[in-house]
Amino acid sequence: MMEKDRATIEHYNANAGAFAASTKDVAFASMQQRFLKHIPQHGRILDFGCGSGRDTKYFLVHGYSVDAIDGSEEMCRNASAYTGITVRHMYFEELNETGVYDGIWACASILHVHKEDLPDIFQKMCRALKENGTLYVSFKYGTFEGERNGRYFTDLNEDGLRKVIREIPELVIAETWVTGDARPGRENEKWLNALLVRR
């Protein structure tokens, strides 16, 4: 783990139970299905920063093969118990697979990566995808970079996302869209969602 990420990881370790409780029952099927339309039946998915395990469980229930990782040891423990699979404790920069995933799901996860490190993380995700594999990412919408509520955030808009991946020609943005937060009471918080394809 990079030292500058320690505070964010420790925040999740300290608040894993509360975070899981606030997110695992959020209705998210429309987003999950939007992603799964691009994944072959029984395809292999990496839940990259799985948090509570909500999405991992959804993909498993729908017949997909899922690997799940998180950088917080406590989140891994909670998500393993919730999903019934072993969630690996791993940091984003440790991803080193090549051409093994039909899809990578990075929902509200890599938004904690410092902006200067994001191109490298996108490159690693691109490399881990099979040809024509699909990557889903989401970021809080905007241009803010810095600490918010004890965690580091990189917010992105459409232009910011294009700039982050401009040095990765194999990774093509298929679509972007903006949504409100799915958690009750936070609908006014805006999110950038994107599907990207490895060509």
CSV table of N, CA, C and O in Angstrom, one decimal, residues 7-126:
chain,number,residue,atom,x,y,z
A,7,ALA,N,-4.5,6.5,5.4
A,7,ALA,CA,-5.6,7.1,6.2
A,7,ALA,C,-7.0,6.6,5.6
A,7,ALA,O,-7.9,6.3,6.4
A,8,THR,N,-7.1,6.5,4.3
A,8,THR,CA,-8.3,6.0,3.7
A,8,THR,C,-8.6,4.5,4.1
A,8,THR,O,-9.7,4.2,4.5
A,9,ILE,N,-7.5,3.7,4.0
A,9,ILE,CA,-7.7,2.3,4.4
A,9,ILE,C,-8.1,2.2,5.9
A,9,ILE,O,-9.0,1.4,6.2
A,10,GLU,N,-7.4,2.9,6.7
A,10,GLU,CA,-7.7,2.9,8.2
A,10,GLU,C,-9.1,3.3,8.5
A,10,GLU,O,-9.8,2.8,9.4
A,11,HIS,N,-9.6,4.3,7.7
A,11,HIS,CA,-11.0,4.8,7.9
A,11,HIS,C,-11.9,3.6,7.6
A,11,HIS,O,-12.9,3.4,8.4
A,12,TYR,N,-11.7,2.8,6.5
A,12,TYR,CA,-12.6,1.7,6.2
A,12,TYR,C,-12.4,0.6,7.2
A,12,TYR,O,-13.4,-0.1,7.6
A,13,ASN,N,-11.2,0.4,7.7
A,13,ASN,CA,-11.0,-0.7,8.8
A,13,ASN,C,-11.8,-0.3,10.0
A,13,ASN,O,-12.5,-1.2,10.6
A,14,ALA,N,-11.8,1.0,10.4
A,14,ALA,CA,-12.5,1.4,11.6
A,14,ALA,C,-14.0,1.5,11.4
A,14,ALA,O,-14.7,1.4,12.4
A,15,ASN,N,-14.5,1.6,10.2
A,15,ASN,CA,-15.9,1.8,10.0
A,15,ASN,C,-16.5,0.8,9.1
A,15,ASN,O,-17.6,1.0,8.5
A,16,ALA,N,-15.9,-0.4,9.0
A,16,ALA,CA,-16.3,-1.4,8.0
A,16,ALA,C,-17.8,-1.8,8.3
A,16,ALA,O,-18.6,-2.0,7.3
A,17,GLY,N,-18.1,-2.1,9.5
A,17,GLY,CA,-19.5,-2.5,9.8
A,17,GLY,C,-20.5,-1.5,9.4
A,17,GLY,O,-21.6,-1.9,8.8
A,18,ALA,N,-20.3,-0.3,9.8
A,18,ALA,CA,-21.3,0.8,9.5
A,18,ALA,C,-21.4,1.0,8.0
A,18,ALA,O,-22.5,1.2,7.4
A,19,PHE,N,-20.2,1.0,7.3
A,19,PHE,CA,-20.2,1.2,5.8
A,19,PHE,C,-21.0,0.1,5.1
A,19,PHE,O,-21.8,0.3,4.3
A,20,ALA,N,-20.7,-1.2,5.5
A,20,ALA,CA,-21.4,-2.3,4.9
A,20,ALA,C,-22.9,-2.2,5.1
A,20,ALA,O,-23.7,-2.5,4.2
A,21,ALA,N,-23.3,-1.9,6.3
A,21,ALA,CA,-24.7,-1.8,6.7
A,21,ALA,C,-25.4,-0.7,5.8
A,21,ALA,O,-26.6,-0.9,5.5
A,22,SER,N,-24.7,0.4,5.5
A,22,SER,CA,-25.3,1.5,4.7
A,22,SER,C,-25.3,1.2,3.2
A,22,SER,O,-26.0,2.0,2.5
A,23,THR,N,-24.6,0.2,2.8
A,23,THR,CA,-24.5,0.1,1.3
A,23,THR,C,-25.0,-1.3,0.8
A,23,THR,O,-25.4,-1.4,-0.4
A,24,LYS,N,-25.0,-2.4,1.6
A,24,LYS,CA,-25.2,-3.7,1.0
A,24,LYS,C,-26.6,-3.9,0.6
A,24,LYS,O,-26.9,-4.7,-0.3
A,25,ASP,N,-27.6,-3.1,1.1
A,25,ASP,CA,-29.0,-3.3,0.7
A,25,ASP,C,-29.5,-2.2,-0.2
A,25,ASP,O,-30.7,-2.2,-0.5
A,26,VAL,N,-28.6,-1.4,-0.7
A,26,VAL,CA,-29.0,-0.3,-1.7
A,26,VAL,C,-29.4,-1.0,-3.0
A,26,VAL,O,-28.7,-1.9,-3.5
A,27,ALA,N,-30.5,-0.6,-3.5
A,27,ALA,CA,-31.0,-1.1,-4.7
A,27,ALA,C,-30.2,-0.6,-5.9
A,27,ALA,O,-30.1,0.6,-6.2
A,28,PHE,N,-29.5,-1.5,-6.5
A,28,PHE,CA,-28.5,-1.1,-7.6
A,28,PHE,C,-28.6,-1.9,-8.8
A,28,PHE,O,-27.7,-1.9,-9.7
A,29,ALA,N,-29.7,-2.7,-9.0
A,29,ALA,CA,-29.9,-3.7,-10.0
A,29,ALA,C,-29.8,-3.0,-11.4
A,29,ALA,O,-29.3,-3.6,-12.4
A,30,SER,N,-30.3,-1.8,-11.6
A,30,SER,CA,-30.3,-1.2,-12.9
A,30,SER,C,-28.9,-1.0,-13.4
A,30,SER,O,-28.5,-1.1,-14.6
A,31,MET,N,-28.0,-0.6,-12.5
A,31,MET,CA,-26.6,-0.4,-12.8
A,31,MET,C,-25.9,-1.7,-13.1
A,31,MET,O,-25.1,-1.8,-14.0
A,32,GLN,N,-26.1,-2.6,-12.2
A,32,GLN,CA,-25.5,-4.0,-12.3
A,32,GLN,C,-25.9,-4.6,-13.7
A,32,GLN,O,-25.0,-5.2,-14.4
A,33,GLN,N,-27.2,-4.5,-14.0
A,33,GLN,CA,-27.6,-5.1,-15.3
A,33,GLN,C,-27.1,-4.3,-16.5
A,33,GLN,O,-26.8,-5.0,-17.5
A,34,ARG,N,-26.9,-3.0,-16.3
A,34,ARG,CA,-26.3,-2.3,-17.5
A,34,ARG,C,-24.9,-2.8,-17.8
A,34,ARG,O,-24.5,-2.8,-18.9
A,35,PHE,N,-24.2,-3.2,-16.7
A,35,PHE,CA,-22.8,-3.7,-16.9
A,35,PHE,C,-22.9,-5.2,-17.4
A,35,PHE,O,-22.2,-5.5,-18.4
A,36,LEU,N,-23.8,-6.0,-16.9
A,36,LEU,CA,-23.9,-7.4,-17.2
A,36,LEU,C,-24.3,-7.6,-18.7
A,36,LEU,O,-24.0,-8.7,-19.2
A,37,LYS,N,-25.0,-6.6,-19.2
A,37,LYS,CA,-25.4,-6.8,-20.7
A,37,LYS,C,-24.2,-7.0,-21.6
A,37,LYS,O,-24.3,-7.5,-22.7
A,38,HIS,N,-23.0,-6.5,-21.1
A,38,HIS,CA,-21.8,-6.6,-21.9
A,38,HIS,C,-20.9,-7.8,-21.5
A,38,HIS,O,-19.8,-8.0,-22.1
A,39,ILE,N,-21.3,-8.6,-20.5
A,39,ILE,CA,-20.5,-9.7,-20.0
A,39,ILE,C,-21.2,-11.0,-20.5
A,39,ILE,O,-22.4,-11.2,-20.3
A,40,PRO,N,-20.4,-11.9,-21.1
A,40,PRO,CA,-21.0,-13.2,-21.5
A,40,PRO,C,-21.5,-14.0,-20.4
A,40,PRO,O,-21.0,-13.9,-19.2
A,41,GLN,N,-22.5,-14.8,-20.6
A,41,GLN,CA,-23.1,-15.6,-19.6
A,41,GLN,C,-22.0,-16.5,-18.9
A,41,GLN,O,-21.2,-17.1,-19.6
A,42,HIS,N,-22.1,-16.5,-17.6
A,42,HIS,CA,-21.1,-17.2,-16.7
A,42,HIS,C,-19.7,-16.7,-16.9
A,42,HIS,O,-18.7,-17.3,-16.5
A,43,GLY,N,-19.6,-15.4,-17.4
A,43,GLY,CA,-18.3,-14.8,-17.6
A,43,GLY,C,-17.6,-14.5,-16.2
A,43,GLY,O,-18.2,-14.6,-15.2
A,44,ARG,N,-16.3,-14.2,-16.3
A,44,ARG,CA,-15.5,-14.0,-15.1
A,44,ARG,C,-15.4,-12.5,-14.9
A,44,ARG,O,-15.0,-11.7,-15.8
A,45,ILE,N,-15.7,-12.1,-13.6
A,45,ILE,CA,-15.8,-10.7,-13.3
A,45,ILE,C,-14.8,-10.5,-12.1
A,45,ILE,O,-14.8,-11.3,-11.2
A,46,LEU,N,-14.1,-9.3,-12.1
A,46,LEU,CA,-13.4,-8.9,-10.9
A,46,LEU,C,-14.1,-7.7,-10.3
A,46,LEU,O,-14.3,-6.7,-10.9
A,47,ASP,N,-14.5,-7.9,-9.0
A,47,ASP,CA,-15.1,-6.8,-8.2
A,47,ASP,C,-13.9,-6.1,-7.6
A,47,ASP,O,-13.3,-6.6,-6.6
A,48,PHE,N,-13.5,-5.0,-8.1
A,48,PHE,CA,-12.2,-4.3,-7.8
A,48,PHE,C,-12.5,-3.2,-6.7
A,48,PHE,O,-12.8,-2.1,-7.0
A,49,GLY,N,-12.3,-3.7,-5.5
A,49,GLY,CA,-12.7,-2.8,-4.3
A,49,GLY,C,-14.1,-3.1,-4.0
A,49,GLY,O,-15.0,-2.2,-4.2
A,50,CYS,N,-14.4,-4.2,-3.5
A,50,CYS,CA,-15.8,-4.7,-3.4
A,50,CYS,C,-16.6,-4.2,-2.2
A,50,CYS,O,-17.8,-4.3,-2.2
A,51,GLY,N,-15.9,-3.5,-1.3
A,51,GLY,CA,-16.6,-2.9,-0.1
A,51,GLY,C,-17.5,-4.0,0.6
A,51,GLY,O,-17.0,-5.0,1.0
A,52,SER,N,-18.8,-3.7,0.7
A,52,SER,CA,-19.6,-4.6,1.5
A,52,SER,C,-19.8,-6.0,0.8
A,52,SER,O,-20.3,-6.9,1.5
A,53,GLY,N,-19.5,-6.1,-0.5
A,53,GLY,CA,-19.8,-7.3,-1.2
A,53,GLY,C,-21.1,-7.4,-1.9
A,53,GLY,O,-21.5,-8.4,-2.5
A,54,ARG,N,-21.8,-6.3,-1.8
A,54,ARG,CA,-23.2,-6.2,-2.4
A,54,ARG,C,-23.2,-6.6,-3.9
A,54,ARG,O,-24.0,-7.5,-4.3
A,55,ASP,N,-22.3,-6.1,-4.7
A,55,ASP,CA,-22.3,-6.4,-6.1
A,55,ASP,C,-21.7,-7.8,-6.4
A,55,ASP,O,-22.2,-8.4,-7.3
A,56,THR,N,-20.7,-8.2,-5.7
A,56,THR,CA,-20.2,-9.5,-5.8
A,56,THR,C,-21.3,-10.5,-5.6
A,56,THR,O,-21.5,-11.5,-6.4
A,57,LYS,N,-22.1,-10.4,-4.6
A,57,LYS,CA,-23.2,-11.3,-4.3
A,57,LYS,C,-24.2,-11.3,-5.5
A,57,LYS,O,-24.7,-12.4,-5.9
A,58,TYR,N,-24.5,-10.1,-6.0
A,58,TYR,CA,-25.5,-10.0,-7.1
A,58,TYR,C,-25.0,-10.8,-8.3
A,58,TYR,O,-25.7,-11.6,-8.9
A,59,PHE,N,-23.7,-10.6,-8.6
A,59,PHE,CA,-23.1,-11.3,-9.8
A,59,PHE,C,-23.1,-12.8,-9.6
A,59,PHE,O,-23.4,-13.5,-10.5
A,60,LEU,N,-22.7,-13.2,-8.4
A,60,LEU,CA,-22.7,-14.7,-8.1
A,60,LEU,C,-24.1,-15.3,-8.2
A,60,LEU,O,-24.3,-16.3,-8.8
A,61,VAL,N,-25.1,-14.6,-7.7
A,61,VAL,CA,-26.5,-15.1,-7.7
A,61,VAL,C,-27.0,-15.2,-9.2
A,61,VAL,O,-27.7,-16.1,-9.5
A,62,HIS,N,-26.4,-14.4,-10.1
A,62,HIS,CA,-26.9,-14.4,-11.5
A,62,HIS,C,-25.9,-15.2,-12.3
A,62,HIS,O,-26.0,-15.2,-13.6
A,63,GLY,N,-25.1,-16.1,-11.7
A,63,GLY,CA,-24.4,-17.1,-12.4
A,63,GLY,C,-23.0,-16.8,-12.9
A,63,GLY,O,-22.5,-17.5,-13.8
A,64,TYR,N,-22.5,-15.7,-12.5
A,64,TYR,CA,-21.1,-15.3,-13.0
A,64,TYR,C,-20.1,-15.8,-12.0
A,64,TYR,O,-20.3,-16.0,-10.8
A,65,SER,N,-18.9,-16.0,-12.6
A,65,SER,CA,-17.7,-16.3,-11.8
A,65,SER,C,-17.1,-15.0,-11.3
A,65,SER,O,-16.7,-14.1,-12.1
A,66,VAL,N,-16.9,-14.9,-10.0
A,66,VAL,CA,-16.5,-13.6,-9.4
A,66,VAL,C,-15.2,-13.7,-8.5
A,66,VAL,O,-15.2,-14.5,-7.6
A,67,ASP,N,-14.2,-12.9,-8.8
A,67,ASP,CA,-13.1,-12.6,-7.9
A,67,ASP,C,-13.4,-11.3,-7.3
A,67,ASP,O,-13.8,-10.3,-8.0
A,68,ALA,N,-13.2,-11.2,-6.0
A,68,ALA,CA,-13.4,-9.9,-5.3
A,68,ALA,C,-12.2,-9.6,-4.4
A,68,ALA,O,-11.6,-10.4,-3.8
A,69,ILE,N,-11.8,-8.3,-4.5
A,69,ILE,CA,-10.7,-7.8,-3.7
A,69,ILE,C,-11.1,-6.5,-3.0
A,69,ILE,O,-12.0,-5.8,-3.4
A,70,ASP,N,-10.4,-6.2,-1.9
A,70,ASP,CA,-10.5,-4.9,-1.2
A,70,ASP,C,-9.2,-4.6,-0.4
A,70,ASP,O,-8.5,-5.6,0.0
A,71,GLY,N,-9.0,-3.4,-0.3
A,71,GLY,CA,-7.7,-3.0,0.4
A,71,GLY,C,-7.9,-2.9,1.9
A,71,GLY,O,-6.9,-2.8,2.7
A,72,SER,N,-9.1,-3.0,2.4
A,72,SER,CA,-9.4,-3.0,3.9
A,72,SER,C,-9.6,-4.4,4.4
A,72,SER,O,-10.4,-5.1,3.9
A,73,GLU,N,-8.7,-4.8,5.4
A,73,GLU,CA,-8.9,-6.2,5.9
A,73,GLU,C,-10.2,-6.4,6.5
A,73,GLU,O,-10.8,-7.5,6.4
A,74,GLU,N,-10.8,-5.4,7.2
A,74,GLU,CA,-12.1,-5.6,7.8
A,74,GLU,C,-13.2,-5.7,6.8
A,74,GLU,O,-14.1,-6.5,7.0
A,75,MET,N,-13.1,-4.9,5.7
A,75,MET,CA,-14.1,-5.0,4.7
A,75,MET,C,-14.0,-6.4,4.0
A,75,MET,O,-15.1,-7.0,3.7
A,76,CYS,N,-12.8,-6.9,3.9
A,76,CYS,CA,-12.7,-8.3,3.3
A,76,CYS,C,-13.3,-9.3,4.2
A,76,CYS,O,-14.0,-10.2,3.7
A,77,ARG,N,-13.2,-9.2,5.5
A,77,ARG,CA,-13.8,-10.2,6.4
A,77,ARG,C,-15.3,-10.1,6.3
A,77,ARG,O,-16.0,-11.1,6.2
A,78,ASN,N,-15.8,-8.9,6.3
A,78,ASN,CA,-17.3,-8.7,6.2
A,78,ASN,C,-17.8,-9.2,4.9
A,78,ASN,O,-18.9,-9.9,4.9
A,79,ALA,N,-17.2,-8.8,3.8
A,79,ALA,CA,-17.7,-9.2,2.5
A,79,ALA,C,-17.5,-10.7,2.3
A,79,ALA,O,-18.4,-11.3,1.6
A,80,SER,N,-16.5,-11.3,2.8
A,80,SER,CA,-16.4,-12.8,2.7
A,80,SER,C,-17.6,-13.5,3.4
A,80,SER,O,-18.1,-14.4,2.8
A,81,ALA,N,-17.9,-13.0,4.6
A,81,ALA,CA,-19.0,-13.6,5.3
A,81,ALA,C,-20.3,-13.4,4.6
A,81,ALA,O,-21.2,-14.3,4.5
A,82,TYR,N,-20.5,-12.2,3.9
A,82,TYR,CA,-21.8,-11.9,3.3
A,82,TYR,C,-21.9,-12.6,2.0
A,82,TYR,O,-23.0,-13.0,1.6
A,83,THR,N,-20.8,-12.8,1.2
A,83,THR,CA,-20.9,-13.3,-0.1
A,83,THR,C,-20.7,-14.8,-0.2
A,83,THR,O,-21.2,-15.5,-1.1
A,84,GLY,N,-20.1,-15.4,0.8
A,84,GLY,CA,-19.8,-16.8,0.8
A,84,GLY,C,-18.6,-17.2,0.0
A,84,GLY,O,-18.2,-18.4,-0.1
A,85,ILE,N,-17.8,-16.2,-0.5
A,85,ILE,CA,-16.6,-16.5,-1.2
A,85,ILE,C,-15.4,-15.8,-0.4
A,85,ILE,O,-15.7,-14.9,0.4
A,86,THR,N,-14.2,-16.2,-0.7
A,86,THR,CA,-13.1,-15.6,0.0
A,86,THR,C,-12.7,-14.3,-0.8
A,86,THR,O,-12.3,-14.3,-1.9
A,87,VAL,N,-12.9,-13.2,-0.1
A,87,VAL,CA,-12.5,-11.9,-0.7
A,87,VAL,C,-11.1,-11.6,-0.4
A,87,VAL,O,-10.7,-11.6,0.8
A,88,ARG,N,-10.2,-11.4,-1.4
A,88,ARG,CA,-8.8,-11.3,-1.2
A,88,ARG,C,-8.5,-9.9,-0.7
A,88,ARG,O,-9.0,-8.9,-1.2
A,89,HIS,N,-7.6,-9.8,0.3
A,89,HIS,CA,-7.0,-8.5,0.7
A,89,HIS,C,-5.9,-8.1,-0.3
A,89,HIS,O,-4.9,-8.8,-0.3
A,90,MET,N,-6.2,-7.1,-1.0
A,90,MET,CA,-5.2,-6.7,-2.1
A,90,MET,C,-5.4,-5.2,-2.4
A,90,MET,O,-6.5,-4.7,-2.3
A,91,TYR,N,-4.3,-4.5,-2.6
A,91,TYR,CA,-4.3,-3.1,-3.0
A,91,TYR,C,-4.4,-3.0,-4.5
A,91,TYR,O,-3.9,-3.9,-5.3
A,92,PHE,N,-5.0,-1.9,-5.0
A,92,PHE,CA,-5.2,-1.7,-6.4
A,92,PHE,C,-3.9,-1.9,-7.2
A,92,PHE,O,-3.9,-2.5,-8.3
A,93,GLU,N,-2.8,-1.3,-6.7
A,93,GLU,CA,-1.6,-1.3,-7.5
A,93,GLU,C,-1.0,-2.7,-7.6
A,93,GLU,O,0.0,-2.9,-8.4
A,94,GLU,N,-1.5,-3.7,-6.9
A,94,GLU,CA,-1.0,-5.1,-6.9
A,94,GLU,C,-1.6,-5.9,-8.0
A,94,GLU,O,-1.2,-7.0,-8.2
A,95,LEU,N,-2.6,-5.4,-8.7
A,95,LEU,CA,-3.2,-6.1,-9.8
A,95,LEU,C,-2.2,-6.4,-10.9
A,95,LEU,O,-1.6,-5.4,-11.5
A,96,ASN,N,-2.0,-7.7,-11.3
A,96,ASN,CA,-1.0,-8.0,-12.3
A,96,ASN,C,-1.4,-9.1,-13.2
A,96,ASN,O,-0.6,-9.6,-13.9
A,97,GLU,N,-2.7,-9.4,-13.3
A,97,GLU,CA,-3.2,-10.4,-14.2
A,97,GLU,C,-3.2,-9.8,-15.7
A,97,GLU,O,-3.3,-8.6,-15.9
A,98,THR,N,-3.2,-10.7,-16.6
A,98,THR,CA,-3.2,-10.3,-18.0
A,98,THR,C,-4.3,-11.1,-18.8
A,98,THR,O,-4.2,-12.4,-18.8
A,99,GLY,N,-5.3,-10.5,-19.3
A,99,GLY,CA,-6.3,-11.1,-20.2
A,99,GLY,C,-7.1,-12.2,-19.5
A,99,GLY,O,-7.4,-13.1,-20.2
A,100,VAL,N,-7.6,-12.0,-18.3
A,100,VAL,CA,-8.3,-13.0,-17.6
A,100,VAL,C,-9.8,-12.7,-17.3
A,100,VAL,O,-10.6,-13.6,-17.1
A,101,TYR,N,-10.1,-11.4,-17.4
A,101,TYR,CA,-11.5,-11.0,-17.0
A,101,TYR,C,-12.3,-10.6,-18.2
A,101,TYR,O,-11.9,-9.8,-19.0
A,102,ASP,N,-13.6,-11.0,-18.2
A,102,ASP,CA,-14.6,-10.5,-19.1
A,102,ASP,C,-15.1,-9.2,-18.7
A,102,ASP,O,-15.5,-8.4,-19.6
A,103,GLY,N,-15.0,-8.9,-17.4
A,103,GLY,CA,-15.4,-7.6,-16.9
A,103,GLY,C,-14.8,-7.2,-15.6
A,103,GLY,O,-14.5,-8.1,-14.8
A,104,ILE,N,-14.5,-6.0,-15.4
A,104,ILE,CA,-14.1,-5.5,-14.1
A,104,ILE,C,-15.0,-4.4,-13.6
A,104,ILE,O,-15.4,-3.5,-14.4
A,105,TRP,N,-15.5,-4.6,-12.4
A,105,TRP,CA,-16.4,-3.7,-11.8
A,105,TRP,C,-15.7,-2.9,-10.7
A,105,TRP,O,-15.3,-3.4,-9.7
A,106,ALA,N,-15.5,-1.6,-10.9
A,106,ALA,CA,-14.9,-0.7,-10.0
A,106,ALA,C,-15.8,0.4,-9.6
A,106,ALA,O,-15.7,1.5,-10.0
A,107,CYS,N,-16.8,0.0,-8.7
A,107,CYS,CA,-17.9,0.9,-8.3
A,107,CYS,C,-17.5,1.6,-7.1
A,107,CYS,O,-17.3,1.0,-6.0
A,108,ALA,N,-17.3,3.0,-7.2
A,108,ALA,CA,-17.0,3.8,-6.1
A,108,ALA,C,-15.8,3.3,-5.3
A,108,ALA,O,-15.7,3.3,-4.1
A,109,SER,N,-14.8,2.8,-6.0
A,109,SER,CA,-13.6,2.3,-5.4
A,109,SER,C,-12.3,3.0,-5.8
A,109,SER,O,-11.6,3.6,-4.9
A,110,ILE,N,-12.0,3.1,-7.1
A,110,ILE,CA,-10.8,3.7,-7.5
A,110,ILE,C,-10.9,5.2,-7.4
A,110,ILE,O,-9.9,5.9,-7.6
A,111,LEU,N,-12.0,5.8,-7.0
A,111,LEU,CA,-12.1,7.2,-6.7
A,111,LEU,C,-11.3,7.6,-5.5
A,111,LEU,O,-11.0,8.8,-5.2
A,112,HIS,N,-10.7,6.6,-4.7
A,112,HIS,CA,-9.8,6.9,-3.6
A,112,HIS,C,-8.4,6.9,-4.1
A,112,HIS,O,-7.5,7.2,-3.2
A,113,VAL,N,-8.1,6.6,-5.3
A,113,VAL,CA,-6.7,6.7,-5.9
A,113,VAL,C,-6.4,8.1,-6.2
A,113,VAL,O,-7.2,8.9,-6.7
A,114,HIS,N,-5.1,8.5,-5.8
A,114,HIS,CA,-4.7,9.9,-6.1
A,114,HIS,C,-4.6,10.1,-7.6
A,114,HIS,O,-4.3,9.1,-8.4
A,115,LYS,N,-5.0,11.2,-8.1
A,115,LYS,CA,-5.2,11.5,-9.5
A,115,LYS,C,-3.9,11.1,-10.3
A,115,LYS,O,-4.0,10.5,-11.4
A,116,GLU,N,-2.7,11.4,-9.8
A,116,GLU,CA,-1.5,11.1,-10.6
A,116,GLU,C,-1.3,9.6,-10.7
A,116,GLU,O,-0.5,9.2,-11.6
A,117,ASP,N,-1.9,8.8,-9.8
A,117,ASP,CA,-1.8,7.4,-9.9
A,117,ASP,C,-2.8,6.7,-10.7
A,117,ASP,O,-2.7,5.5,-11.0
A,118,LEU,N,-3.9,7.4,-11.1
A,118,LEU,CA,-5.0,6.7,-11.8
A,118,LEU,C,-4.7,6.2,-13.1
A,118,LEU,O,-5.1,5.1,-13.5
A,119,PRO,N,-3.8,6.8,-14.0
A,119,PRO,CA,-3.5,6.2,-15.2
A,119,PRO,C,-2.9,4.8,-15.1
A,119,PRO,O,-3.2,3.9,-15.9
A,120,ASP,N,-2.0,4.7,-14.1
A,120,ASP,CA,-1.4,3.4,-13.9
A,120,ASP,C,-2.4,2.3,-13.5
A,120,ASP,O,-2.4,1.2,-14.0
A,121,ILE,N,-3.4,2.7,-12.6
A,121,ILE,CA,-4.4,1.8,-12.2
A,121,ILE,C,-5.3,1.4,-13.4
A,121,ILE,O,-5.6,0.2,-13.6
A,122,PHE,N,-5.7,2.4,-14.2
A,122,PHE,CA,-6.4,2.0,-15.4
A,122,PHE,C,-5.7,1.1,-16.4
A,122,PHE,O,-6.2,0.2,-17.0
A,123,GLN,N,-4.4,1.3,-16.5
A,123,GLN,CA,-3.5,0.5,-17.3
A,123,GLN,C,-3.5,-1.0,-16.8
A,123,GLN,O,-3.7,-1.9,-17.6
A,124,LYS,N,-3.5,-1.1,-15.5
A,124,LYS,CA,-3.5,-2.5,-14.9
A,124,LYS,C,-4.8,-3.1,-15.1
A,124,LYS,O,-4.9,-4.3,-15.4
A,125,MET,N,-5.9,-2.4,-15.0
A,125,MET,CA,-7.2,-2.9,-15.2
A,125,MET,C,-7.4,-3.3,-16.7
A,125,MET,O,-7.9,-4.4,-17.0
A,126,CYS,N,-6.9,-2.5,-17.6
A,126,CYS,CA,-7.0,-2.7,-19.0
A,126,CYS,C,-6.3,-4.0,-19.3
A,126,CYS,O,-6.8,-4.9,-20.1
